Structures are given as C-alpha cells and as structure tokens.
Short mmCIF file of N, CA and C in Angstrom, two decimals:
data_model
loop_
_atom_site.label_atom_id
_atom_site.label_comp_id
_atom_site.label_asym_id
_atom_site.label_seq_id
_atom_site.Cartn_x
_atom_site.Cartn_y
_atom_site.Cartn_z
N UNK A 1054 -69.41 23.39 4.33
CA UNK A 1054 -69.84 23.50 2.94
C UNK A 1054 -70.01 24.97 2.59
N UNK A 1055 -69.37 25.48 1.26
CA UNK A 1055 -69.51 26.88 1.40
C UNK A 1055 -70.61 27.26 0.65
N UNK A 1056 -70.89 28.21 0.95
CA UNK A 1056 -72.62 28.64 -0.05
C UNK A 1056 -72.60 29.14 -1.01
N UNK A 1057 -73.45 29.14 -1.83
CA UNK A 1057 -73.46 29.05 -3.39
C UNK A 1057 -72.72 30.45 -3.39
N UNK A 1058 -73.09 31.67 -3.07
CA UNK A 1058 -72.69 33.07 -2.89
C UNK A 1058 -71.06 32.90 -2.60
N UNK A 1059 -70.41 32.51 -1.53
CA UNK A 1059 -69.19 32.19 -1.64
C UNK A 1059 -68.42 31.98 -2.55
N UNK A 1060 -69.14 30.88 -3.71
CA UNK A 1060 -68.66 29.78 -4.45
C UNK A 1060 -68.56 31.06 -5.93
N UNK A 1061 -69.69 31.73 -5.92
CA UNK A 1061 -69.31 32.61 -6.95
C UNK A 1061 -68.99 33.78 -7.56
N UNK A 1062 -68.83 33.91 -5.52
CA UNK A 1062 -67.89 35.07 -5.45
C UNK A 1062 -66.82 34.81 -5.83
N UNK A 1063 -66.00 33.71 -5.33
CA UNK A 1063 -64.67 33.49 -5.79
C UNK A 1063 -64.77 33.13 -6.94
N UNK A 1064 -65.24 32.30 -8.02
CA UNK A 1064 -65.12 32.61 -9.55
C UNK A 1064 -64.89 33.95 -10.08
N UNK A 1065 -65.47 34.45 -10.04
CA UNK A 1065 -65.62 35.87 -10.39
C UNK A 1065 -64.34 36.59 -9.90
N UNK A 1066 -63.64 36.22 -8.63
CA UNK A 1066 -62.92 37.17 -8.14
C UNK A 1066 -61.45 36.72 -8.98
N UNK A 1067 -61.47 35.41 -8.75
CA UNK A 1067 -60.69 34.41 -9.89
C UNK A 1067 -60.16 34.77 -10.86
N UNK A 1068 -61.29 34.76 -11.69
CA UNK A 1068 -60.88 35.17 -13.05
C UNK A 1068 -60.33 36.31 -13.13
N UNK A 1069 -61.20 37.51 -12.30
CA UNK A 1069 -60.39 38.40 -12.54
C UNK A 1069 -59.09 38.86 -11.99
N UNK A 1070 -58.53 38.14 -10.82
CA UNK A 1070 -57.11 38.32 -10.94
C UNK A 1070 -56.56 37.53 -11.39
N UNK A 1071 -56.56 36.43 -12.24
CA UNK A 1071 -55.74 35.97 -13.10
C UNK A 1071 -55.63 36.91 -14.00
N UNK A 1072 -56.54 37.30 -14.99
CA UNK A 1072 -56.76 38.27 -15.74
C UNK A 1072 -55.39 39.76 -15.50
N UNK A 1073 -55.58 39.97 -14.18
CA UNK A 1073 -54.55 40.76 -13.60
C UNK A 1073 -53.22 40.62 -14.22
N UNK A 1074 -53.25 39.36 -13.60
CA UNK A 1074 -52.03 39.04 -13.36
C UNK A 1074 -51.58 38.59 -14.95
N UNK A 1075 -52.20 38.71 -15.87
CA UNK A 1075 -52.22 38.74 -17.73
C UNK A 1075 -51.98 40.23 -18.19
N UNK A 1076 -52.37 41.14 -17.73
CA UNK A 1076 -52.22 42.39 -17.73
C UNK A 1076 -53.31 42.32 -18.58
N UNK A 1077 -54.56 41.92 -18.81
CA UNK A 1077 -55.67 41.59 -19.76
C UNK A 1077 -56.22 43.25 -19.01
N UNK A 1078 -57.29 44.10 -19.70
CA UNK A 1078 -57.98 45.26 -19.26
C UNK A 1078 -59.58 44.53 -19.20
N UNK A 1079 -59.81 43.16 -19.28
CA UNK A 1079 -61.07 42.87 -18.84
C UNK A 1079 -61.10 42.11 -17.34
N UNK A 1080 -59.79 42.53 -16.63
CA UNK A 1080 -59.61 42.00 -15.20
C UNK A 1080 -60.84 43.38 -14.42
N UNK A 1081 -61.22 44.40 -14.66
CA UNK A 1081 -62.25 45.40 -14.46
C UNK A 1081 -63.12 44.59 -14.19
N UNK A 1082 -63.67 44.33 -15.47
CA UNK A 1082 -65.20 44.66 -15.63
C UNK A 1082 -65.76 43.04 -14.58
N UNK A 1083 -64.77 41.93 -14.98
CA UNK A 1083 -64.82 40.55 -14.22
C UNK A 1083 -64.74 40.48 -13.04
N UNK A 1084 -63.95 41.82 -12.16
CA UNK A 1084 -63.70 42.03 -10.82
C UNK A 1084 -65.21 42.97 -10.47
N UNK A 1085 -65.78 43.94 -11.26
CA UNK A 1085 -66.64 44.58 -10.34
C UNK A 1085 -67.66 43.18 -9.93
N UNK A 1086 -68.16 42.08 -11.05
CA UNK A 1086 -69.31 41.45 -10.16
C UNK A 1086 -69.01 40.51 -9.27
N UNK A 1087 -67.43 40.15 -9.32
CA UNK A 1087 -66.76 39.56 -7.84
C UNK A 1087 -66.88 40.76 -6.79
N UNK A 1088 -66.86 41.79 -7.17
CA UNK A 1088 -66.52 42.50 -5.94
C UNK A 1088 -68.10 42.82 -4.90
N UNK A 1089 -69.30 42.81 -5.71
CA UNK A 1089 -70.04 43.09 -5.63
C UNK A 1089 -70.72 41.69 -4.70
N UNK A 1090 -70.39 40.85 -5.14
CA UNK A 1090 -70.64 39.45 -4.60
C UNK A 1090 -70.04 39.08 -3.16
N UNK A 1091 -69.19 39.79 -2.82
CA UNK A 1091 -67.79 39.58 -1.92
C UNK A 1091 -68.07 40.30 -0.91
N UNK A 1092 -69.30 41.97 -1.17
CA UNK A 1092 -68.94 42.36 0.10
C UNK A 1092 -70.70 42.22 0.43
N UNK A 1093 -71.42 41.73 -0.43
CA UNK A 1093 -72.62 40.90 0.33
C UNK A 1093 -72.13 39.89 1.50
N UNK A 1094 -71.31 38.59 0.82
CA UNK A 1094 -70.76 37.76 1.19
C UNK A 1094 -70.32 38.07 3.06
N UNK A 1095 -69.41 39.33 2.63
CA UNK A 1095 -68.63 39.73 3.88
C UNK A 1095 -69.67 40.39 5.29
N UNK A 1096 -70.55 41.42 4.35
CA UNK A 1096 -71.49 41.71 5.46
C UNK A 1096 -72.19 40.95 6.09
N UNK A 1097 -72.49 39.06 5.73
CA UNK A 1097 -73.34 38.24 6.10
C UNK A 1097 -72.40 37.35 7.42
N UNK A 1098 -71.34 37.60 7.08
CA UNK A 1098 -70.20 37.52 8.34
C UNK A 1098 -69.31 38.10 9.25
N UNK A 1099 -70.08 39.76 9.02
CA UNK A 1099 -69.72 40.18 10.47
C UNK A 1099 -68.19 41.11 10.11
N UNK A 1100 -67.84 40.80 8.78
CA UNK A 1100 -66.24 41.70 8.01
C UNK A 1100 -66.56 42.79 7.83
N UNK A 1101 -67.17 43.38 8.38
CA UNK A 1101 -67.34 45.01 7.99
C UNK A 1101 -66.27 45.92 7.21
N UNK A 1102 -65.02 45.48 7.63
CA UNK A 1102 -64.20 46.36 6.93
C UNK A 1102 -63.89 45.90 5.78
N UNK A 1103 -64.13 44.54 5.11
CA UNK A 1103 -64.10 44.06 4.04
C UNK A 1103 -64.98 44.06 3.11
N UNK A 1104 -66.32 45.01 3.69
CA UNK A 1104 -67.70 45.50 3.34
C UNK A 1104 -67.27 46.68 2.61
N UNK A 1105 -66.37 47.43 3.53
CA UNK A 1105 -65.90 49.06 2.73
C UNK A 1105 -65.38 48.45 1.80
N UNK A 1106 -64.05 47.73 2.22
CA UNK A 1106 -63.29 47.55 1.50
C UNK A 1106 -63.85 46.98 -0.71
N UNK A 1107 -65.13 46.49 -0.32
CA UNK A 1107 -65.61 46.00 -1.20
C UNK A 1107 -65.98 46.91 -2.62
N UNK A 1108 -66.35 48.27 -1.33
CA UNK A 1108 -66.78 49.44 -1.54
C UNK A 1108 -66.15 49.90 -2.88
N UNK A 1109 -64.69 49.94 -2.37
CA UNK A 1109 -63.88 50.73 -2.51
C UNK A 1109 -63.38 50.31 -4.14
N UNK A 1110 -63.49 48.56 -3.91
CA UNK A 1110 -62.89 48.25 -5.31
C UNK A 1110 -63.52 48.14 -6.28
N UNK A 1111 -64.97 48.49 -6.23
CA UNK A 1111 -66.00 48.65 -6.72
C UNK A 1111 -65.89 50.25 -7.83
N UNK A 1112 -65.30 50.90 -7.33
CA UNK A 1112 -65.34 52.32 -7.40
C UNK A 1112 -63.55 52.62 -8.10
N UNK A 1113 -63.05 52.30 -7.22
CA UNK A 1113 -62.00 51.59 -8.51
C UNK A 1113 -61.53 50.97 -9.85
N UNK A 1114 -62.45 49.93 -9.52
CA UNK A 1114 -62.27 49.06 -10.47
C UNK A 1114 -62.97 50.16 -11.92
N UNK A 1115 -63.90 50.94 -11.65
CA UNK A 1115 -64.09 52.07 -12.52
C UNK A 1115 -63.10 52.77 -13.65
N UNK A 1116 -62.84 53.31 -12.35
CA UNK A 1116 -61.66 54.32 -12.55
C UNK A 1116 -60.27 53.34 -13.64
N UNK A 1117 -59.91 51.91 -12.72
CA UNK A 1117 -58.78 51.57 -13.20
C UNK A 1117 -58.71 50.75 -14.99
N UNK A 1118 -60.49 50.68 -15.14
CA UNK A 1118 -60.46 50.10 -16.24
C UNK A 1118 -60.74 51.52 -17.52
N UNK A 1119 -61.25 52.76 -16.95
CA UNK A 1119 -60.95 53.66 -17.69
C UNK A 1119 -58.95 54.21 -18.26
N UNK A 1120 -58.09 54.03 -16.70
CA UNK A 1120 -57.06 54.65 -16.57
C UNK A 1120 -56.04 53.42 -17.72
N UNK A 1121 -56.22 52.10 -17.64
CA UNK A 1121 -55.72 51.03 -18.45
C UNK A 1121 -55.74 51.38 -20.03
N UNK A 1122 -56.93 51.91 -20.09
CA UNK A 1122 -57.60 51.93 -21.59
C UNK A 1122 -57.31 53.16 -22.33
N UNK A 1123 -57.45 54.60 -21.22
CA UNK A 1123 -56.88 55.95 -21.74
C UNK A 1123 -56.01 56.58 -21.26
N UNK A 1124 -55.26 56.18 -19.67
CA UNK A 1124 -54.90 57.00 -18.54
C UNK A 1124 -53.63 57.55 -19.03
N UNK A 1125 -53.33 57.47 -20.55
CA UNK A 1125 -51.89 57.96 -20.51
C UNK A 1125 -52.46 59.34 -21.97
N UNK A 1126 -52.63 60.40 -21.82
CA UNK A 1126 -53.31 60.82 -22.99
C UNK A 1126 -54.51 60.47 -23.58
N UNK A 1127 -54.78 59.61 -23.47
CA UNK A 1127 -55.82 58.80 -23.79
C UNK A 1127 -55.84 57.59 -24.76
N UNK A 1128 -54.01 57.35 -24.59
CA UNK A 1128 -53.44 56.12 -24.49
C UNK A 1128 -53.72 55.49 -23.46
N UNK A 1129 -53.36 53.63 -24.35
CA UNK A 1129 -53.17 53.11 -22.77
C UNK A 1129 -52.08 53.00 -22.21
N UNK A 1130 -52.24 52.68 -20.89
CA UNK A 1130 -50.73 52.97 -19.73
C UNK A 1130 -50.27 51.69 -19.82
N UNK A 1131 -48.88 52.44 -19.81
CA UNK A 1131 -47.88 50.97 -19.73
C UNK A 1131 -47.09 50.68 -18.56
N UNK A 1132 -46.74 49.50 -17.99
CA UNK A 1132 -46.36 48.99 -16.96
C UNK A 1132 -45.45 49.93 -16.54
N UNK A 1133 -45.23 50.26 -14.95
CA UNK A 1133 -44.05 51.26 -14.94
C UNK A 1133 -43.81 50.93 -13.30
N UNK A 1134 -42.79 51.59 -12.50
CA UNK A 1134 -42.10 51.41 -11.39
C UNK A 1134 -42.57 52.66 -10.33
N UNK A 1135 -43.04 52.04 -8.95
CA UNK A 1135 -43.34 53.55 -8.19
C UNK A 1135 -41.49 53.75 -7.68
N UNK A 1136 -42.20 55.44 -7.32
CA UNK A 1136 -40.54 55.54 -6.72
C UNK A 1136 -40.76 54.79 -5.14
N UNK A 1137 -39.42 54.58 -4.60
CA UNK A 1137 -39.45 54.10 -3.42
C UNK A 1137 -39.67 55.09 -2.12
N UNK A 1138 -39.46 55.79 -2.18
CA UNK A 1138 -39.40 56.84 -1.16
C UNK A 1138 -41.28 56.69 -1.20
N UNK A 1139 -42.33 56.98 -2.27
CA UNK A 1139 -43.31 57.36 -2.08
C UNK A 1139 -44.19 56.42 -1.77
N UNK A 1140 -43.26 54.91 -2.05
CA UNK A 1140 -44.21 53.66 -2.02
C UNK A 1140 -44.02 53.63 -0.39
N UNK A 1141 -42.66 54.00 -0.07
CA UNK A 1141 -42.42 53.46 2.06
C UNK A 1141 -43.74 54.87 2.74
N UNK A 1142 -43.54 55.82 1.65
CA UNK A 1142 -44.91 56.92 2.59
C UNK A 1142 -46.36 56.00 2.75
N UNK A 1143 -46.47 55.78 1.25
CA UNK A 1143 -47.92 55.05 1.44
C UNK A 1143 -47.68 53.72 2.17
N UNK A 1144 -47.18 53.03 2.54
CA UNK A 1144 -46.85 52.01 3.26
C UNK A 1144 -47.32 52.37 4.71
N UNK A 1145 -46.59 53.57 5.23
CA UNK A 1145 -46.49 54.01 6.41
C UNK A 1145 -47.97 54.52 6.72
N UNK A 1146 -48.40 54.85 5.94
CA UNK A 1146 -50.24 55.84 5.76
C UNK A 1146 -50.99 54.88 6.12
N UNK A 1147 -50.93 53.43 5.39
CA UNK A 1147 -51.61 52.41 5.61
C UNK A 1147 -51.32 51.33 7.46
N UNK A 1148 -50.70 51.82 7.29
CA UNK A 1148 -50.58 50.96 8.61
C UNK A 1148 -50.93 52.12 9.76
N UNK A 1149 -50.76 53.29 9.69
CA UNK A 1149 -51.55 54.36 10.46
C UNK A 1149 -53.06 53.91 10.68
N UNK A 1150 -53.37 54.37 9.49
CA UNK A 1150 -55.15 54.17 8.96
C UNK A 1150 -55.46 52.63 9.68
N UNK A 1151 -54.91 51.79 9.05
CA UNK A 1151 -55.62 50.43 9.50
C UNK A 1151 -55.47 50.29 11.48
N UNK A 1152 -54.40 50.54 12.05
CA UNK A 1152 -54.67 51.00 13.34
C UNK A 1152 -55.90 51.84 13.41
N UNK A 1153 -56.06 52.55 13.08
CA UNK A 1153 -57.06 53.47 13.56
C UNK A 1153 -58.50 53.16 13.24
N UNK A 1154 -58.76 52.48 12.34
CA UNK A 1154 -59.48 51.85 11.78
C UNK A 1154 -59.84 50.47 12.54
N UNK A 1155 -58.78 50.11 12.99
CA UNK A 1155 -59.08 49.03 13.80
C UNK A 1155 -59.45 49.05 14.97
N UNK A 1156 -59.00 50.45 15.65
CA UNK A 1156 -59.54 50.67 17.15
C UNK A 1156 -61.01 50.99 17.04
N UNK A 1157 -61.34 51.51 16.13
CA UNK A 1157 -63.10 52.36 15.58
C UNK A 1157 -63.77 50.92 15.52
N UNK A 1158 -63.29 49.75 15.15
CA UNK A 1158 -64.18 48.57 14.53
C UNK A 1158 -64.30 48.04 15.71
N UNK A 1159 -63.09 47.88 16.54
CA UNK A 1159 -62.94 47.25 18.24
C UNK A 1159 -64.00 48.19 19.17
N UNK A 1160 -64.41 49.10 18.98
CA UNK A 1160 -65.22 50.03 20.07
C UNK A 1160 -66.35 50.03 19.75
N UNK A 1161 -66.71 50.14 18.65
CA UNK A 1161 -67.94 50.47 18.03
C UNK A 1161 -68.73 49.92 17.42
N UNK A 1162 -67.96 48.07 17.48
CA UNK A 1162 -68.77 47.23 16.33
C UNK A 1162 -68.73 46.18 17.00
N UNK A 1163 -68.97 44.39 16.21
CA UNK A 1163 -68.66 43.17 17.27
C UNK A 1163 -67.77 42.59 15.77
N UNK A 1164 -67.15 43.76 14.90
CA UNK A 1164 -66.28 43.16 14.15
C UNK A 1164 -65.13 41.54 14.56
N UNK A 1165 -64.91 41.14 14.20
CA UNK A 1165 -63.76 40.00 14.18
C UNK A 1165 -62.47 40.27 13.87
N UNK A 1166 -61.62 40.11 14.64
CA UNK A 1166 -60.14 40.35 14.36
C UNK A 1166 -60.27 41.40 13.72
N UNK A 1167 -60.57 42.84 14.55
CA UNK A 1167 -60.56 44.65 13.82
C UNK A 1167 -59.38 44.78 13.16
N UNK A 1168 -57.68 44.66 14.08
CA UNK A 1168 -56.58 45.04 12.92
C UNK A 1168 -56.28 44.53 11.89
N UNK A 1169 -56.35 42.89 12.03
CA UNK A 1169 -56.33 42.27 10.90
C UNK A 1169 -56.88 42.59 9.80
N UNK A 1170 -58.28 42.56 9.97
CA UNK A 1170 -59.02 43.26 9.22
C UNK A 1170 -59.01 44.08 8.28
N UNK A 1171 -58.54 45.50 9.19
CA UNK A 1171 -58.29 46.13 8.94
C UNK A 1171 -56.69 46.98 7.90
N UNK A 1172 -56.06 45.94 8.15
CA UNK A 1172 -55.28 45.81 7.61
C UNK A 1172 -54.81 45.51 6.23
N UNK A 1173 -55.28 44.34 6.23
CA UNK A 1173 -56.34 43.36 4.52
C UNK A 1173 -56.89 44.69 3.73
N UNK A 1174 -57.63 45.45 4.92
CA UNK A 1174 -58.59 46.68 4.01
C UNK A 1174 -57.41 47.70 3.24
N UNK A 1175 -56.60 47.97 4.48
CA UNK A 1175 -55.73 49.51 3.79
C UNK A 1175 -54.50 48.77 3.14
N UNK A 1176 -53.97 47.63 2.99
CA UNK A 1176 -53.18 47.35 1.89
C UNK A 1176 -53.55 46.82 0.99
N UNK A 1177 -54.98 46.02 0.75
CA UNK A 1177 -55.73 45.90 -0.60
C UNK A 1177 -55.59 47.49 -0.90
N UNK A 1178 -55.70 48.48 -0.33
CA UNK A 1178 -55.91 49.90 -1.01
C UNK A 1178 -55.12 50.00 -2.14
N UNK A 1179 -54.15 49.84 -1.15
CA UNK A 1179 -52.69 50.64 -1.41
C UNK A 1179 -52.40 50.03 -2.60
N UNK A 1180 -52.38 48.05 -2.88
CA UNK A 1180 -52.32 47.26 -4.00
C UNK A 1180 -53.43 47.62 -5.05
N UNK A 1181 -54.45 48.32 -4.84
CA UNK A 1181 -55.34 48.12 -5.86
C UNK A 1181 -55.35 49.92 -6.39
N UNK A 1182 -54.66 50.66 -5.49
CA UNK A 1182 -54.26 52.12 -6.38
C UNK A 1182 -52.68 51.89 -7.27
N UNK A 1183 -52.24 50.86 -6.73
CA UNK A 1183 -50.99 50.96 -7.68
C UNK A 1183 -51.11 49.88 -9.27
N UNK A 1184 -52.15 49.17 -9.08
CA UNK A 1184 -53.14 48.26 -9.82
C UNK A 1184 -53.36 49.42 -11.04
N UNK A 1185 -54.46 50.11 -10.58
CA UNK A 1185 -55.24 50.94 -11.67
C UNK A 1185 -54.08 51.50 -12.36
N UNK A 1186 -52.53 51.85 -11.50
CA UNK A 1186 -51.83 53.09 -12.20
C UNK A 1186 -50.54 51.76 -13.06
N UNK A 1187 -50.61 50.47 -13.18
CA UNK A 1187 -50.05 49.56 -13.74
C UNK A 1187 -49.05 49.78 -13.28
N UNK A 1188 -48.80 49.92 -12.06
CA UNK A 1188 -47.53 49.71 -11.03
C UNK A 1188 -46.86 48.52 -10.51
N UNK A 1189 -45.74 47.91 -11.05
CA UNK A 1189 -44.84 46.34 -11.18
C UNK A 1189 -45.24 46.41 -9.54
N UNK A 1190 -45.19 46.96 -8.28
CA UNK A 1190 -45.27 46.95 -7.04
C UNK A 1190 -46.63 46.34 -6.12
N UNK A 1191 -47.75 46.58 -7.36
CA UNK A 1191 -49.06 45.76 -7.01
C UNK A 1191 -48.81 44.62 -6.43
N UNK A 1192 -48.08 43.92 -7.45
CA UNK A 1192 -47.67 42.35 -7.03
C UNK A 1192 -47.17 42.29 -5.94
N UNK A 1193 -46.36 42.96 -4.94
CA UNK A 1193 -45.93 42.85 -3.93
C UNK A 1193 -47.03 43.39 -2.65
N UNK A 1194 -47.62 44.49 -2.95
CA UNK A 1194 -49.30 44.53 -2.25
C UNK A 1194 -49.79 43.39 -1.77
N UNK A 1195 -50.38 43.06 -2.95
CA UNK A 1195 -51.33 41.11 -3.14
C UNK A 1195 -50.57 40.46 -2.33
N UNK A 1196 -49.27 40.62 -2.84
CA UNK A 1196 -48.60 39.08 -1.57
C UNK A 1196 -48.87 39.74 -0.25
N UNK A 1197 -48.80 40.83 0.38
CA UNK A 1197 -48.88 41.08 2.20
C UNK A 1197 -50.12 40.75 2.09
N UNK A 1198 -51.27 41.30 1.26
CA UNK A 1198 -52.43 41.25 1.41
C UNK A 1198 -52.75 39.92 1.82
N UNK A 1199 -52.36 39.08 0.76
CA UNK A 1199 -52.96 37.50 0.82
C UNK A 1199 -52.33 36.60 1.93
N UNK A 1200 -50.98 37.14 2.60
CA UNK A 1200 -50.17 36.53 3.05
C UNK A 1200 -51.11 36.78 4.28
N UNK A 1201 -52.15 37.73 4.93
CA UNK A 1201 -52.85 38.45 6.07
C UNK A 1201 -54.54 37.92 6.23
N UNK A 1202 -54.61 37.73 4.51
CA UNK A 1202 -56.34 37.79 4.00
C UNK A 1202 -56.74 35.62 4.90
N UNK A 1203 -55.63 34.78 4.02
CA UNK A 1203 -55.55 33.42 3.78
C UNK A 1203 -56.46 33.05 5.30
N UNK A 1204 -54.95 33.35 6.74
CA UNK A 1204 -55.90 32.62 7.97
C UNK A 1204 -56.55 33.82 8.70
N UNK A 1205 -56.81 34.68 7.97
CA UNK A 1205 -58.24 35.28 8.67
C UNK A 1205 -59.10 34.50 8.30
N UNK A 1206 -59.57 34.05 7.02
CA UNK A 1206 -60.76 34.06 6.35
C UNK A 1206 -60.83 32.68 6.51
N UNK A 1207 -59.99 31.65 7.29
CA UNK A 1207 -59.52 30.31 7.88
C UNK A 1207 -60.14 30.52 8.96
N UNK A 1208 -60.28 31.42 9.61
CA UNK A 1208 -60.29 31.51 10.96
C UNK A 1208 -61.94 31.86 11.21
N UNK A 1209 -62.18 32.24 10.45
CA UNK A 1209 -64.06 32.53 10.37
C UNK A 1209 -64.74 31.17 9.42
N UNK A 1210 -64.15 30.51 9.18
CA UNK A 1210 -64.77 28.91 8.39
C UNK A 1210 -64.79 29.23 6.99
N UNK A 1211 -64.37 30.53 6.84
CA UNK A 1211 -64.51 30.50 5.11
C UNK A 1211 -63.29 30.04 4.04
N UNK A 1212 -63.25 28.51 4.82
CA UNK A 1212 -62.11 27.91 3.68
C UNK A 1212 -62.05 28.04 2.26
N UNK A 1213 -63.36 28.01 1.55
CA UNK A 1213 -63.14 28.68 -0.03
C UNK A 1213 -62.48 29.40 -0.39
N UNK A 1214 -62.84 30.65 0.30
CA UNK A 1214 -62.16 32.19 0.17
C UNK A 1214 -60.75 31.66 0.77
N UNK A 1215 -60.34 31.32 1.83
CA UNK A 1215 -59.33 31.49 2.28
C UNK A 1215 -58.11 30.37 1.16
N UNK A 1216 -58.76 29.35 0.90
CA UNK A 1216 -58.09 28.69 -0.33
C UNK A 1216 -58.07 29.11 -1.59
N UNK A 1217 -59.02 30.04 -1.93
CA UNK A 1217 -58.78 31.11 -3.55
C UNK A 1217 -57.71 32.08 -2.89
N UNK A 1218 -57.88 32.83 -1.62
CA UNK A 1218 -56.53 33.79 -1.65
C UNK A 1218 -55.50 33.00 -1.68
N UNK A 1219 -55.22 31.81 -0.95
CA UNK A 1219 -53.99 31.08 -1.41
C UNK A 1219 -53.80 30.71 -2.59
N UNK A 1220 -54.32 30.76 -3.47
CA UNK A 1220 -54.33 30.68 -4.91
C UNK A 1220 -53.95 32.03 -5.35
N UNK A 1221 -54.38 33.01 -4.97
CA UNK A 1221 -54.30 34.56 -5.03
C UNK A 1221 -52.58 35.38 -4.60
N UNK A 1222 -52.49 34.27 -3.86
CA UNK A 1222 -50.86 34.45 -3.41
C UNK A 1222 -50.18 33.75 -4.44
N UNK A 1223 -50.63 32.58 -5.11
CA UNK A 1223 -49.25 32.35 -5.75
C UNK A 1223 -49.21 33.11 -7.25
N UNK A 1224 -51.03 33.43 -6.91
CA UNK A 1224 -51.03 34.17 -8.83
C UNK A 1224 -50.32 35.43 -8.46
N UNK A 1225 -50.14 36.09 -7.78
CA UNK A 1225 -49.19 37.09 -7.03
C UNK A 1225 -48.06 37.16 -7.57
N UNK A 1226 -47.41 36.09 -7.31
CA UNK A 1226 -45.87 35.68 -7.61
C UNK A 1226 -46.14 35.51 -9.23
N UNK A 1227 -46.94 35.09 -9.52
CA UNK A 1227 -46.73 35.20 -11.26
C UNK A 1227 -47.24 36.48 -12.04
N UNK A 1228 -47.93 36.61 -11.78
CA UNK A 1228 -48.48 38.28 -11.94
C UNK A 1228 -47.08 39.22 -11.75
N UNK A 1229 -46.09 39.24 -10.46
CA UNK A 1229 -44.57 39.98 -10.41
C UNK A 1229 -44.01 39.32 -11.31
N UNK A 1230 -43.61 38.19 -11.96
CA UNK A 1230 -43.20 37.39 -12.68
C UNK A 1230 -43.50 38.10 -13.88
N UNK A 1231 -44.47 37.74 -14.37
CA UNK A 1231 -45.22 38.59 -15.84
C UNK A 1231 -44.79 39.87 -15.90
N UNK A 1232 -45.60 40.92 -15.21
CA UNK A 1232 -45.06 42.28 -15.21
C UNK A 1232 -43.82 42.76 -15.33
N UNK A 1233 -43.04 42.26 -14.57
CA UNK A 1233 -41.48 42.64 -14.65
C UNK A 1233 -40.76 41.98 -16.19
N UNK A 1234 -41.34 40.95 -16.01
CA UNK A 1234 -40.41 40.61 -18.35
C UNK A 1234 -41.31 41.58 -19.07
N UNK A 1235 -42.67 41.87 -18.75
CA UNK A 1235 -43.51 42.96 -19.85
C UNK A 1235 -42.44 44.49 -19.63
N UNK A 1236 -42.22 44.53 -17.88
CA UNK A 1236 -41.38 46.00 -18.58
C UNK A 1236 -40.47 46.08 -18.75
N UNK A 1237 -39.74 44.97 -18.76
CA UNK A 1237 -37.74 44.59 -19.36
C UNK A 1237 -38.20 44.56 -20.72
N UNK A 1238 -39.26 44.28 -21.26
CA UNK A 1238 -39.31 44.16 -22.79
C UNK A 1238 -39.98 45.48 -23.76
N UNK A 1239 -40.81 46.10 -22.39
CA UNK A 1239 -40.87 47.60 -22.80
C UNK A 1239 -39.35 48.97 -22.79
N UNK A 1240 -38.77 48.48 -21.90
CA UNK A 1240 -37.49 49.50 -21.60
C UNK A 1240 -36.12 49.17 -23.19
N UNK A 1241 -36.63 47.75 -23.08
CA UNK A 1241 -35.30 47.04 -24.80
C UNK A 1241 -35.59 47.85 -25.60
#
C-alpha cells in the first residue's frame, strides 16, 4: 500500500509532466511541489541520489520557468534542436559523473543500486537542462530516464512511483510527438 506522501508526490509530479509534455509554462510551478514531495519521499528510502537529484530540480525548475517565460530577450523561447555533437558530449559527461557518483554512494553510504541510481540522477540532469532550454531532445532524456527510473523504483516496493514513471515513459513519447509538429509548425 503506498503512503499518502507517495500518492501525492506522484500527482503533483503528474501533472506536471503532462503539462510538459503540453509545452504549458505552469509544468514549473506544479513540478516544484512534486519535487519537493519526492525527495522527502526518497530520503525515507534510502535514494540518496534521488534526494540531490530532487535538489537539483527544485532549483531548476526556477530557473526553467523564468527561461520559458523570458529566456529569449525577454521573450518566450521557442522549441528548438540541440546540435548533435554537443548533445553525444553531454551524454558522455553524464555517464562519467554517474560512475563516479556511483562508486562515492557504494563506499560511503548503504545507498541501493548506487549506478543505477545514479544514473536516473545525471540523465534526469541532462533531460531537465535541455527541458528549461525547450530542447525537442528532452523527450528522448525522459525515455532513458524512465526506461532506468520504472524497475528500480519496482525493485524497492515503490510500485506507485514505478507505475507513474511508466506512465512518464509513454507521456515521453507524446511529449516527442507534440514538440516535434510544434517545431515543424514553427519552421512553415
């Protein structure tokens, strides 16, 4: 049975990536009190790196609902494409970091599944900096993310969570879906 805290963490986290995946700019403000909920949630089970990680989108989610609203002049930003060369660097950064990150959680903590973990942590990054900058490539983030997040969070009893990220995976695929006709219809 999952606990009330679980239950509304994932509402909260819910809405706001559907919201996302709408290109709506109140996917922010709906994600900070999921996020806030999520890494209580996480510290009460031992996810430490999903504790930072909580951190992180917290502090983000800041930034990305300012950058949505003014980040272009003080226009808002419109959907756009990373280059590839810079998306395979940050790719490569993240899987550095989350190794390393994962050996620090394995030595130093009684973390659960450290790379995994850890992993979830530095490509939520990577998806949630290309998020704030309305990068069509987010969507492909979310899917490794969720495709990594689902039987971890299976694997510690937290079927809720682990059945909203599977929900989170397919809003993924529609969220790439959405974005990509928003910028075929921005480029016409």
């Amino acid at each position: 049975m999952p606990s009330s805290l679980e239950i509304f963490a994932n509402l909260f986290y819910l809405v706001s990536v559907l919201l996302a995946a709408r290109n709506s700019v109140h996917t922010w403000a709906v994600g900070l009190v999921g996020c806030a909920l999520f890494g209580w949630l996480f510290f009460s089970v031992q996810l430490y790196a999903d504790v930072t990680l909580q951190g992180f989108f917290i502090a983000t989610s800041l930034l990305g609902w300012w950058s949505w609203l003014r980040g272009r002049d003080g226009d808002p930003m419109p959907i756009s494409r990373t280059a590839w060369r810079g998306l395979a660097l940050a790719l490569g950064l993240a899987v550095l970091v989350a190794l390393a990150y994962g050996a620090l959680l394995l030595h130093f903590t009684d973390a659960y599944a450290p790379f995994i973990d850890s992993l979830v942590l530095t490509f939520s990054v990577l998806a949630q900096l290309l998020l704030m900058r309305r990068k069509l490539e987010t969507w492909y983030g979310w899917l490794l993310v969720n495709t990594l997040a689902v039987p971890l969070f299976a694997s510690r009893e937290l079927y809720l969570t682990a059945f909203i990220y599977l929900l989170f995976w397919c809003n993924a695929w529609y969220g790439l879906y959405r974005w990509r006709r928003e910028l075929n219809a921005q480029a016409a």
